[in-house]
């Protein structure tokens, strides 16, 4: 089992060409934690990464849920945990929404 999961994003997606190319990296502790708790922390980290990456993008509020979902799914797949993958698939879309501050 993976003890730590590094959630990283270097460039968001091709649809966010106006964003910065800076990389961010966060570590999520996985060992000894319940699946819902790990998933919630991954989503929180994904929201922070996407918020940082989308800052200044005029379409940020539209792109944010997709960014959070994709970053979360990528991180979940990296765990290679069938339980976490199944839990992620069972989540509703509302889990991935966030408020975006427009600058």
XYZ file of C-alpha atoms in Angstrom:
103
model
C 0.000 0.000 0.000
C 1.191 3.471 -0.740
C 2.051 5.455 2.399
C 2.142 8.866 0.766
C 0.580 10.147 -2.396
C 2.049 13.108 -4.175
C -0.589 15.061 -6.036
C 1.066 17.122 -8.713
C 0.005 19.265 -11.592
C 2.374 21.052 -13.915
C 0.104 22.500 -16.543
C -3.619 22.201 -16.146
C -5.091 21.239 -19.497
C -4.894 22.396 -23.083
C -8.094 24.353 -22.496
C -6.380 26.615 -19.974
C -3.649 28.010 -22.179
C -3.698 31.322 -20.327
C -2.571 29.781 -17.050
C 0.921 29.704 -15.677
C 3.215 26.770 -16.323
C 4.446 26.619 -12.747
C 4.306 23.263 -11.016
C 2.832 22.648 -7.592
C 3.161 19.543 -5.487
C 1.384 18.427 -2.329
C 1.688 15.254 -0.285
C -1.309 13.366 1.078
C -0.756 10.768 3.794
C -2.585 7.578 2.899
C -1.410 4.867 5.294
C -3.764 4.027 8.138
C -6.509 6.420 7.024
C -10.066 5.679 5.967
C -10.923 5.892 2.274
C -13.401 8.809 2.651
C -10.840 10.779 4.645
C -8.107 10.244 2.040
C -10.490 11.149 -0.787
C -11.593 14.336 0.980
C -7.990 15.437 1.433
C -7.167 14.667 -2.222
C -10.148 16.791 -3.315
C -9.052 19.620 -1.008
C -5.549 19.555 -2.463
C -6.934 19.395 -6.012
C -9.085 22.449 -5.309
C -6.048 24.372 -4.071
C -3.966 23.355 -7.084
C -6.715 24.311 -9.504
C -7.418 27.597 -7.757
C -3.724 28.512 -7.983
C -3.488 27.420 -11.599
C -6.675 29.149 -12.726
C -5.972 32.454 -10.984
C -6.569 35.259 -13.424
C -8.273 33.072 -16.018
C -11.561 34.686 -17.098
C -13.128 31.215 -17.475
C -11.967 29.988 -14.056
C -15.433 29.405 -12.628
C -16.366 27.248 -15.625
C -13.106 25.292 -15.694
C -12.642 24.750 -11.946
C -14.966 21.742 -11.467
C -13.388 19.933 -14.417
C -9.904 20.716 -13.189
C -10.667 19.462 -9.672
C -12.288 16.304 -11.020
C -9.386 15.491 -13.350
C -6.673 16.199 -10.780
C -8.560 14.127 -8.203
C -9.069 11.224 -10.585
C -5.426 11.259 -11.610
C -4.307 11.183 -7.978
C -6.800 8.445 -7.100
C -5.627 6.278 -9.995
C -2.015 6.709 -8.854
C -2.858 5.117 -5.513
C -3.792 1.879 -7.285
C -6.349 1.357 -4.532
C -9.537 -0.331 -5.783
C -11.412 0.999 -2.730
C -10.396 4.593 -3.390
C -11.176 4.310 -7.115
C -14.642 2.906 -6.354
C -15.253 5.603 -3.733
C -14.243 8.326 -6.200
C -16.578 6.958 -8.875
C -19.451 6.969 -6.400
C -19.063 10.681 -5.614
C -21.521 13.195 -7.014
C -20.408 16.122 -9.138
C -20.963 18.541 -6.262
C -17.791 17.222 -4.580
C -15.679 18.851 -7.276
C -17.241 22.320 -7.288
C -15.489 25.218 -5.650
C -15.821 28.954 -5.452
C -13.301 30.797 -7.565
C -12.157 34.261 -6.610
C -12.078 36.500 -9.666
C -9.122 38.817 -9.707
